[in-house]
PDB file of C-alpha atoms in Angstrom:
ATOM      1  CA  MET A 177      86.498 109.063  86.088  1.00  0.00           C
ATOM      2  CA  LYS A 178      88.264 106.158  85.105  1.00  0.00           C
ATOM      3  CA  ARG A 179      89.399 105.792  88.286  1.00  0.00           C
ATOM      4  CA  LEU A 180      85.814 105.565  89.304  1.00  0.00           C
ATOM      5  CA  PHE A 181      84.765 102.820  87.030  1.00  0.00           C
ATOM      6  CA  SER A 182      88.157 100.796  87.993  1.00  0.00           C
ATOM      7  CA  PHE A 183      87.415 100.781  91.668  1.00  0.00           C
ATOM      8  CA  MET A 184      83.999  99.914  91.364  1.00  0.00           C
ATOM      9  CA  ALA A 185      85.068  96.677  89.067  1.00  0.00           C
ATOM     10  CA  ILE A 186      87.601  95.839  91.849  1.00  0.00           C
ATOM     11  CA  VAL A 187      84.563  96.361  94.238  1.00  0.00           C
ATOM     12  CA  ALA A 188      82.001  93.594  91.755  1.00  0.00           C
ATOM     13  CA  ILE A 189      85.263  91.340  91.561  1.00  0.00           C
ATOM     14  CA  VAL A 190      85.726  90.755  95.394  1.00  0.00           C
ATOM     15  CA  LEU A 191      81.977  90.958  96.583  1.00  0.00           C
ATOM     16  CA  ALA A 192      81.652  88.458  94.019  1.00  0.00           C
ATOM     17  CA  SER A 193      84.406  86.333  94.891  1.00  0.00           C
ATOM     18  CA  ASN A 194      83.321  86.005  98.704  1.00  0.00           C
ATOM     19  CA  CYS A 195      79.384  84.702  97.642  1.00  0.00           C
ATOM     20  CA  SER A 196      80.833  81.750  96.138  1.00  0.00           C
ATOM     21  CA  ARG A 197      82.389  79.656  98.975  1.00  0.00           C
ATOM     22  CA  ILE A 198      81.513  76.232  98.669  1.00  0.00           C
ATOM     23  CA  PRO A 199      80.269  75.026 102.130  1.00  0.00           C
ATOM     24  CA  GLU A 200      82.934  72.350 104.358  1.00  0.00           C
ATOM     25  CA  ASN A 201      81.456  68.820 103.952  1.00  0.00           C
ATOM     26  CA  ASN A 202      82.530  66.731 107.044  1.00  0.00           C
ATOM     27  CA  ASP A 203      80.966  63.863 106.275  1.00  0.00           C
ATOM     28  CA  PRO A 204      82.021  60.460 108.240  1.00  0.00           C
ATOM     29  CA  ILE A 205      82.101  58.839 104.940  1.00  0.00           C
ATOM     30  CA  ILE A 206      85.543  60.876 103.884  1.00  0.00           C
ATOM     31  CA  GLY A 207      88.387  58.932 103.291  1.00  0.00           C
ATOM     32  CA  ILE A 208      89.680  55.522 101.717  1.00  0.00           C
ATOM     33  CA  TRP A 209      87.271  52.355 102.018  1.00  0.00           C
ATOM     34  CA  TYR A 210      88.736  48.730 100.926  1.00  0.00           C
ATOM     35  CA  ARG A 211      87.497  44.889 100.925  1.00  0.00           C
ATOM     36  CA  VAL A 212      90.151  42.533 100.581  1.00  0.00           C
ATOM     37  CA  GLU A 213      88.742  38.851  98.759  1.00  0.00           C
ATOM     38  CA  VAL A 214      91.433  35.955  99.162  1.00  0.00           C
ATOM     39  CA  ILE A 215      90.937  33.033  96.467  1.00  0.00           C
ATOM     40  CA  ASN A 216      92.170  30.078  95.553  1.00  0.00           C
ATOM     41  CA  ALA A 217      93.800  29.870  92.098  1.00  0.00           C
ATOM     42  CA  SER A 218      94.993  26.509  92.424  1.00  0.00           C
ATOM     43  CA  GLU A 219      95.855  24.232  95.090  1.00  0.00           C
ATOM     44  CA  THR A 220      99.133  26.010  95.457  1.00  0.00           C
ATOM     45  CA  SER A 221      98.839  29.778  94.439  1.00  0.00           C
ATOM     46  CA  LYS A 222      95.865  32.170  95.762  1.00  0.00           C
ATOM     47  CA  GLN A 223      94.867  35.810  94.426  1.00  0.00           C
ATOM     48  CA  THR A 224      94.316  38.705  96.082  1.00  0.00           C
ATOM     49  CA  ILE A 225      91.497  40.737  95.421  1.00  0.00           C
ATOM     50  CA  ARG A 226      91.603  44.314  96.776  1.00  0.00           C
ATOM     51  CA  GLN A 227      88.986  46.802  96.025  1.00  0.00           C
ATOM     52  CA  GLU A 228      89.218  50.768  96.933  1.00  0.00           C
ATOM     53  CA  TRP A 229      86.758  53.472  97.576  1.00  0.00           C
ATOM     54  CA  ILE A 230      88.475  56.882  98.129  1.00  0.00           C
ATOM     55  CA  PHE A 231      85.548  59.669  99.039  1.00  0.00           C
ATOM     56  CA  ASN A 232      86.082  63.309  98.892  1.00  0.00           C
ATOM     57  CA  ASP A 233      84.168  66.010 100.379  1.00  0.00           C
ATOM     58  CA  VAL A 234      82.814  67.337  97.013  1.00  0.00           C
ATOM     59  CA  TYR A 235      80.333  64.022  96.418  1.00  0.00           C
ATOM     60  CA  LEU A 236      83.035  62.404  94.414  1.00  0.00           C
ATOM     61  CA  GLY A 237      85.498  59.907  94.707  1.00  0.00           C
ATOM     62  CA  ARG A 238      87.921  57.367  92.474  1.00  0.00           C
ATOM     63  CA  TYR A 239      87.129  53.314  92.787  1.00  0.00           C
ATOM     64  CA  GLN A 240      89.879  50.762  92.102  1.00  0.00           C
ATOM     65  CA  LYS A 241      90.348  47.112  91.573  1.00  0.00           C
ATOM     66  CA  TYR A 242      93.565  45.373  91.875  1.00  0.00           C
ATOM     67  CA  ASN A 243      94.299  41.919  90.557  1.00  0.00           C
ATOM     68  CA  GLY A 244      97.282  40.949  93.403  1.00  0.00           C
ATOM     69  CA  SER A 245      99.456  44.384  92.957  1.00  0.00           C
ATOM     70  CA  GLN A 246      98.171  44.757  89.261  1.00  0.00           C
ATOM     71  CA  LEU A 247      95.707  47.721  89.199  1.00  0.00           C
ATOM     72  CA  ASP A 248      93.074  45.990  87.010  1.00  0.00           C
ATOM     73  CA  PHE A 249      89.998  48.673  87.020  1.00  0.00           C
ATOM     74  CA  LYS A 250      89.699  52.442  87.964  1.00  0.00           C
ATOM     75  CA  THR A 251      86.934  55.000  87.702  1.00  0.00           C
ATOM     76  CA  ASP A 252      85.140  57.909  88.918  1.00  0.00           C
ATOM     77  CA  PHE A 253      82.144  57.739  91.414  1.00  0.00           C
ATOM     78  CA  SER A 254      79.475  60.221  92.909  1.00  0.00           C
ATOM     79  CA  TRP A 255      77.879  59.547  96.230  1.00  0.00           C
ATOM     80  CA  VAL A 256      75.247  61.153  97.694  1.00  0.00           C
ATOM     81  CA  VAL A 257      73.501  60.948 101.420  1.00  0.00           C
ATOM     82  CA  ASP A 258      70.353  60.895 102.596  1.00  0.00           C
ATOM     83  CA  LYS A 259      69.296  60.542 106.432  1.00  0.00           C
ATOM     84  CA  GLY A 260      72.287  58.209 106.537  1.00  0.00           C
ATOM     85  CA  VAL A 261      71.931  56.287 103.601  1.00  0.00           C
ATOM     86  CA  TYR A 262      74.968  56.292 100.715  1.00  0.00           C
ATOM     87  CA  THR A 263      74.447  55.960  97.178  1.00  0.00           C
ATOM     88  CA  ILE A 264      76.842  55.568  95.072  1.00  0.00           C
ATOM     89  CA  SER A 265      77.193  55.601  91.093  1.00  0.00           C
ATOM     90  CA  TYR A 266      79.161  54.560  88.802  1.00  0.00           C
ATOM     91  CA  PRO A 267      78.629  56.623  86.018  1.00  0.00           C
ATOM     92  CA  GLY A 268      79.970  55.644  82.013  1.00  0.00           C
ATOM     93  CA  THR A 269      80.361  52.086  83.188  1.00  0.00           C
ATOM     94  CA  ASP A 270      77.861  48.678  84.051  1.00  0.00           C
ATOM     95  CA  MET A 271      78.589  49.001  87.724  1.00  0.00           C
ATOM     96  CA  THR A 272      75.277  48.978  89.737  1.00  0.00           C
ATOM     97  CA  LYS A 273      74.818  51.532  92.547  1.00  0.00           C
ATOM     98  CA  ASN A 274      75.640  50.567  95.934  1.00  0.00           C
ATOM     99  CA  VAL A 275      73.158  51.849  98.509  1.00  0.00           C
ATOM    100  CA  VAL A 276      75.046  51.354 101.651  1.00  0.00           C
ATOM    101  CA  SER A 277      74.831  52.632 105.317  1.00  0.00           C
ATOM    102  CA  MET A 278      77.745  53.590 107.999  1.00  0.00           C
ATOM    103  CA  ILE A 279      77.631  51.161 110.724  1.00  0.00           C
ATOM    104  CA  GLU A 280      80.660  50.579 113.771  1.00  0.00           C
ATOM    105  CA  SER A 281      81.386  46.773 114.572  1.00  0.00           C
ATOM    106  CA  PRO A 282      83.828  45.114 116.393  1.00  0.00           C
ATOM    107  CA  ASP A 283      86.453  45.626 113.892  1.00  0.00           C
ATOM    108  CA  GLY A 284      86.570  49.593 112.797  1.00  0.00           C
ATOM    109  CA  MET A 285      83.612  51.164 110.665  1.00  0.00           C
ATOM    110  CA  LEU A 286      82.290  49.369 108.057  1.00  0.00           C
ATOM    111  CA  LEU A 287      79.733  50.240 105.358  1.00  0.00           C
ATOM    112  CA  GLU A 288      76.776  47.619 105.031  1.00  0.00           C
ATOM    113  CA  ASP A 289      74.509  47.315 102.064  1.00  0.00           C
ATOM    114  CA  VAL A 290      70.887  46.984 102.867  1.00  0.00           C
ATOM    115  CA  LYS A 291      70.763  42.672 102.859  1.00  0.00           C
ATOM    116  CA  GLY A 292      73.316  43.211 105.945  1.00  0.00           C
ATOM    117  CA  GLU A 293      76.659  42.255 103.618  1.00  0.00           C
ATOM    118  CA  THR A 294      79.549  44.428 104.157  1.00  0.00           C
ATOM    119  CA  LEU A 295      80.929  46.390 101.115  1.00  0.00           C
ATOM    120  CA  ALA A 296      83.804  48.091 102.315  1.00  0.00           C
ATOM    121  CA  LYS A 297      85.888  48.384 106.062  1.00  0.00           C
ATOM    122  CA  ARG A 298      87.488  51.960 106.554  1.00  0.00           C
ATOM    123  CA  GLU A 299      91.113  51.864 105.879  1.00  0.00           C
TER     124      GLU A 299
END
């Protein structure tokens, strides 16, 4: 009788584990996107600000902001897509949501906001 219960428990575990597969996400936004700004700090020096958005396949990501080579700020974000429009949210921060679309340009793939301004470029 113990063997029967053990066998039934093993069968139940195998069946339950096969039912919980996560669907594969092949969204084209997955990867690293960046924006670089060069600011004149003074007449003789320039300051480089680099922002990175790293999108992963479970609708999450990491945002990082570098001032020169120094990491200035980093936070996690979540993203959703609806009919080609991506909404990027930064929970736990005062950063506003980004609503962008992916477009192809001669410079490569870009994330463009609703005003037509470029948020980031694919790395």
